[in-house]
mmCIF file of C-alpha atoms in Angstrom:
data_model
loop_
_atom_site.group_PDB
_atom_site.id
_atom_site.type_symbol
_atom_site.label_atom_id
_atom_site.label_comp_id
_atom_site.label_asym_id
_atom_site.label_seq_id
_atom_site.Cartn_x
_atom_site.Cartn_y
_atom_site.Cartn_z
ATOM 1 C CA UNK A 1176 18.895 -61.347 11.017
ATOM 2 C CA UNK A 1177 17.523 -58.566 8.757
ATOM 3 C CA UNK A 1178 16.027 -56.879 11.834
ATOM 4 C CA UNK A 1179 19.453 -56.211 13.354
ATOM 5 C CA UNK A 1180 20.970 -55.214 10.001
ATOM 6 C CA UNK A 1181 18.181 -52.659 9.556
ATOM 7 C CA UNK A 1182 18.925 -51.198 12.996
ATOM 8 C CA UNK A 1183 22.637 -51.082 12.144
ATOM 9 C CA UNK A 1184 21.942 -49.348 8.800
ATOM 10 C CA UNK A 1185 19.638 -46.843 10.527
ATOM 11 C CA UNK A 1186 22.229 -45.941 13.163
ATOM 12 C CA UNK A 1187 24.949 -45.717 10.494
ATOM 13 C CA UNK A 1188 22.960 -43.240 8.345
ATOM 14 C CA UNK A 1189 21.945 -41.263 11.449
ATOM 15 C CA UNK A 1190 25.591 -40.843 12.467
ATOM 16 C CA UNK A 1191 26.552 -39.898 8.900
ATOM 17 C CA UNK A 1192 23.897 -37.151 8.841
ATOM 18 C CA UNK A 1193 24.902 -35.923 12.291
ATOM 19 C CA UNK A 1194 28.549 -35.740 11.193
ATOM 20 C CA UNK A 1195 27.625 -33.489 8.266
ATOM 21 C CA UNK A 1196 25.628 -31.247 10.603
ATOM 22 C CA UNK A 1197 28.430 -31.267 13.175
ATOM 23 C CA UNK A 1198 31.062 -30.285 10.596
ATOM 24 C CA UNK A 1199 28.904 -27.393 9.408
ATOM 25 C CA UNK A 1200 28.268 -26.293 12.993
ATOM 26 C CA UNK A 1201 31.975 -26.271 13.883
ATOM 27 C CA UNK A 1202 33.137 -24.604 10.634
ATOM 28 C CA UNK A 1203 30.424 -21.931 10.497
ATOM 29 C CA UNK A 1204 31.743 -20.213 13.626
ATOM 30 C CA UNK A 1205 34.503 -18.657 11.527
ATOM 31 C CA UNK A 1206 32.200 -16.657 9.244
ATOM 32 C CA UNK A 1207 28.764 -16.627 10.836
ATOM 33 C CA UNK A 1208 26.032 -15.674 8.390
ATOM 34 C CA UNK A 1209 23.277 -15.266 10.959
ATOM 35 C CA UNK A 1210 22.041 -11.694 11.314
ATOM 36 C CA UNK A 1211 21.200 -10.453 14.813
ATOM 37 C CA UNK A 1212 17.933 -8.811 13.820
ATOM 38 C CA UNK A 1213 16.472 -6.466 15.213
ATOM 39 C CA UNK A 1214 19.635 -5.459 17.099
ATOM 40 C CA UNK A 1215 21.429 -4.600 13.842
ATOM 41 C CA UNK A 1216 18.685 -2.600 12.076
ATOM 42 C CA UNK A 1217 21.031 0.306 11.302
ATOM 43 C CA UNK A 1218 23.673 -1.870 9.629
ATOM 44 C CA UNK A 1219 21.439 -4.541 8.084
ATOM 45 C CA UNK A 1220 21.777 -4.673 4.297
ATOM 46 C CA UNK A 1221 19.699 -7.112 2.330
ATOM 47 C CA UNK A 1222 21.253 -8.807 -0.692
ATOM 48 C CA UNK A 1223 20.971 -7.039 -4.060
ATOM 49 C CA UNK A 1224 18.346 -9.346 -5.568
ATOM 50 C CA UNK A 1225 16.017 -8.966 -2.574
ATOM 51 C CA UNK A 1226 12.434 -8.125 -3.543
ATOM 52 C CA UNK A 1227 11.083 -6.024 -0.714
ATOM 53 C CA UNK A 1228 8.614 -3.660 -2.336
ATOM 54 C CA UNK A 1229 8.318 -1.564 -5.467
ATOM 55 C CA UNK A 1230 9.667 1.989 -5.140
ATOM 56 C CA UNK A 1231 9.920 4.979 -7.466
ATOM 57 C CA UNK A 1232 13.222 6.815 -6.938
ATOM 58 C CA UNK A 1233 13.197 10.617 -7.129
ATOM 59 C CA UNK A 1234 16.239 12.838 -7.568
ATOM 60 C CA UNK A 1235 17.147 15.895 -5.482
ATOM 61 C CA UNK A 1236 14.822 18.073 -7.625
ATOM 62 C CA UNK A 1237 11.825 15.810 -6.837
ATOM 63 C CA UNK A 1238 11.810 14.484 -10.401
ATOM 64 C CA UNK A 1239 11.130 10.903 -11.465
ATOM 65 C CA UNK A 1240 11.348 8.915 -14.709
ATOM 66 C CA UNK A 1241 7.739 7.652 -14.903
ATOM 67 C CA UNK A 1242 6.029 8.770 -18.104
ATOM 68 C CA UNK A 1243 2.643 7.244 -17.214
ATOM 69 C CA UNK A 1244 2.734 4.766 -20.107
ATOM 70 C CA UNK A 1245 0.860 2.226 -17.940
ATOM 71 C CA UNK A 1246 2.918 -0.744 -19.170
ATOM 72 C CA UNK A 1247 3.576 -1.751 -15.563
ATOM 73 C CA UNK A 1248 -0.137 -1.564 -14.764
ATOM 74 C CA UNK A 1249 -0.972 -3.766 -17.756
ATOM 75 C CA UNK A 1250 1.804 -6.275 -16.989
ATOM 76 C CA UNK A 1251 0.766 -6.732 -13.359
ATOM 77 C CA UNK A 1252 -1.153 -10.021 -13.092
ATOM 78 C CA UNK A 1253 -3.395 -8.975 -10.202
ATOM 79 C CA UNK A 1254 -3.863 -5.199 -10.337
ATOM 80 C CA UNK A 1255 -1.286 -4.189 -7.752
ATOM 81 C CA UNK A 1256 -0.382 -1.006 -9.637
ATOM 82 C CA UNK A 1257 -2.879 1.709 -10.436
ATOM 83 C CA UNK A 1258 -1.812 4.817 -12.356
ATOM 84 C CA UNK A 1259 -4.114 7.836 -12.213
ATOM 85 C CA UNK A 1260 -3.118 10.280 -14.937
ATOM 86 C CA UNK A 1261 -4.226 13.420 -16.706
ATOM 87 C CA UNK A 1262 -3.181 15.284 -19.830
ATOM 88 C CA UNK A 1263 -1.409 18.573 -19.349
ATOM 89 C CA UNK A 1264 0.851 21.004 -21.154
ATOM 90 C CA UNK A 1265 4.499 19.935 -21.028
ATOM 91 C CA UNK A 1266 6.750 22.729 -19.740
ATOM 92 C CA UNK A 1267 9.600 21.828 -22.065
ATOM 93 C CA UNK A 1268 7.873 21.040 -25.376
ATOM 94 C CA UNK A 1269 4.623 22.999 -25.014
ATOM 95 C CA UNK A 1270 2.622 19.972 -26.224
ATOM 96 C CA UNK A 1271 -0.164 18.156 -24.413
ATOM 97 C CA UNK A 1272 1.318 15.114 -22.698
ATOM 98 C CA UNK A 1273 0.195 12.448 -20.308
ATOM 99 C CA UNK A 1274 1.241 13.232 -16.712
ATOM 100 C CA UNK A 1275 0.791 10.984 -13.733
ATOM 101 C CA UNK A 1276 -1.332 12.332 -10.931
ATOM 102 C CA UNK A 1277 -0.895 9.341 -8.597
ATOM 103 C CA UNK A 1278 1.084 6.134 -8.891
ATOM 104 C CA UNK A 1279 -0.714 3.843 -6.436
ATOM 105 C CA UNK A 1280 0.954 0.619 -5.314
ATOM 106 C CA UNK A 1281 -1.031 -1.960 -3.316
ATOM 107 C CA UNK A 1282 1.625 -3.955 -1.467
ATOM 108 C CA UNK A 1283 -1.004 -6.255 0.064
ATOM 109 C CA UNK A 1284 -1.883 -7.533 -3.441
ATOM 110 C CA UNK A 1285 1.679 -7.769 -4.767
ATOM 111 C CA UNK A 1286 3.066 -11.221 -5.553
ATOM 112 C CA UNK A 1287 6.636 -9.864 -5.986
ATOM 113 C CA UNK A 1288 6.828 -11.326 -9.495
ATOM 114 C CA UNK A 1289 8.749 -8.350 -10.899
ATOM 115 C CA UNK A 1290 6.878 -8.133 -14.208
ATOM 116 C CA UNK A 1291 6.183 -4.436 -13.660
ATOM 117 C CA UNK A 1292 9.857 -3.640 -13.168
ATOM 118 C CA UNK A 1293 10.937 -5.736 -16.150
ATOM 119 C CA UNK A 1294 8.494 -4.055 -18.536
ATOM 120 C CA UNK A 1295 9.152 -0.429 -17.499
ATOM 121 C CA UNK A 1296 10.833 1.291 -20.495
ATOM 122 C CA UNK A 1297 12.330 4.140 -18.429
ATOM 123 C CA UNK A 1298 13.348 2.120 -15.341
ATOM 124 C CA UNK A 1299 11.190 4.406 -13.227
ATOM 125 C CA UNK A 1300 10.386 1.724 -10.652
ATOM 126 C CA UNK A 1301 12.711 -0.717 -8.925
ATOM 127 C CA UNK A 1302 12.902 -3.074 -5.972
ATOM 128 C CA UNK A 1303 13.369 -1.502 -2.557
ATOM 129 C CA UNK A 1304 15.113 -2.990 0.458
ATOM 130 C CA UNK A 1305 12.260 -2.533 2.944
ATOM 131 C CA UNK A 1306 10.930 -5.762 4.422
ATOM 132 C CA UNK A 1307 9.222 -4.563 7.593
ATOM 133 C CA UNK A 1308 5.640 -4.406 6.379
ATOM 134 C CA UNK A 1309 3.735 -5.812 9.341
ATOM 135 C CA UNK A 1310 0.693 -3.655 10.022
ATOM 136 C CA UNK A 1311 -2.633 -4.069 11.788
ATOM 137 C CA UNK A 1312 -4.563 -2.158 9.132
ATOM 138 C CA UNK A 1313 -4.306 -3.404 5.548
ATOM 139 C CA UNK A 1314 -4.957 0.070 4.128
ATOM 140 C CA UNK A 1315 -1.485 1.111 5.326
ATOM 141 C CA UNK A 1316 -0.051 -1.228 2.685
ATOM 142 C CA UNK A 1317 -1.416 1.009 -0.092
ATOM 143 C CA UNK A 1318 1.213 3.549 -1.046
ATOM 144 C CA UNK A 1319 1.435 6.469 -3.457
ATOM 145 C CA UNK A 1320 4.885 6.149 -5.014
ATOM 146 C CA UNK A 1321 5.219 9.549 -6.656
ATOM 147 C CA UNK A 1322 6.002 12.202 -4.081
ATOM 148 C CA UNK A 1323 3.767 15.285 -3.794
ATOM 149 C CA UNK A 1324 4.711 17.932 -6.357
ATOM 150 C CA UNK A 1325 6.993 15.587 -8.269
ATOM 151 C CA UNK A 1326 7.320 15.845 -12.023
ATOM 152 C CA UNK A 1327 8.840 14.020 -14.944
ATOM 153 C CA UNK A 1328 12.603 14.311 -15.259
ATOM 154 C CA UNK A 1329 13.579 16.319 -18.363
ATOM 155 C CA UNK A 1330 14.811 14.232 -21.262
ATOM 156 C CA UNK A 1331 12.742 11.146 -20.378
ATOM 157 C CA UNK A 1332 10.496 10.085 -23.295
ATOM 158 C CA UNK A 1333 7.980 7.277 -23.839
#
């Protein structure tokens, strides 16, 4: 007798699960959330909390907010960020200051933990929306974030 009751219980739970799936299938047609990628590349917008890659925004004068304090490099658990810096005369104060030469970001090593972005005192780096990082050569995943000829934005201090 328990054999047939087990079969009945199994069919009952199967139909209950299928009804939940069926309701979702019929109701989701109203506001479909599926993106038609890659057909919609131009209009595709990832959600705000998406962690694509680390970027360093520059303004129209090719200036950034990175002071070269290396807090992001220290906070990174696996050495994804490498800051190459030098001391030079600051144009505005006339004092010797640390200036970044290259801000190197190794995307292939990044775990997307966000510790570097959280610790940055000047908010010089942030999450980008790029997610298309498939390459055949791993060296193409190493990026220099500061643009050539860029400099520190005036008024940004350590």
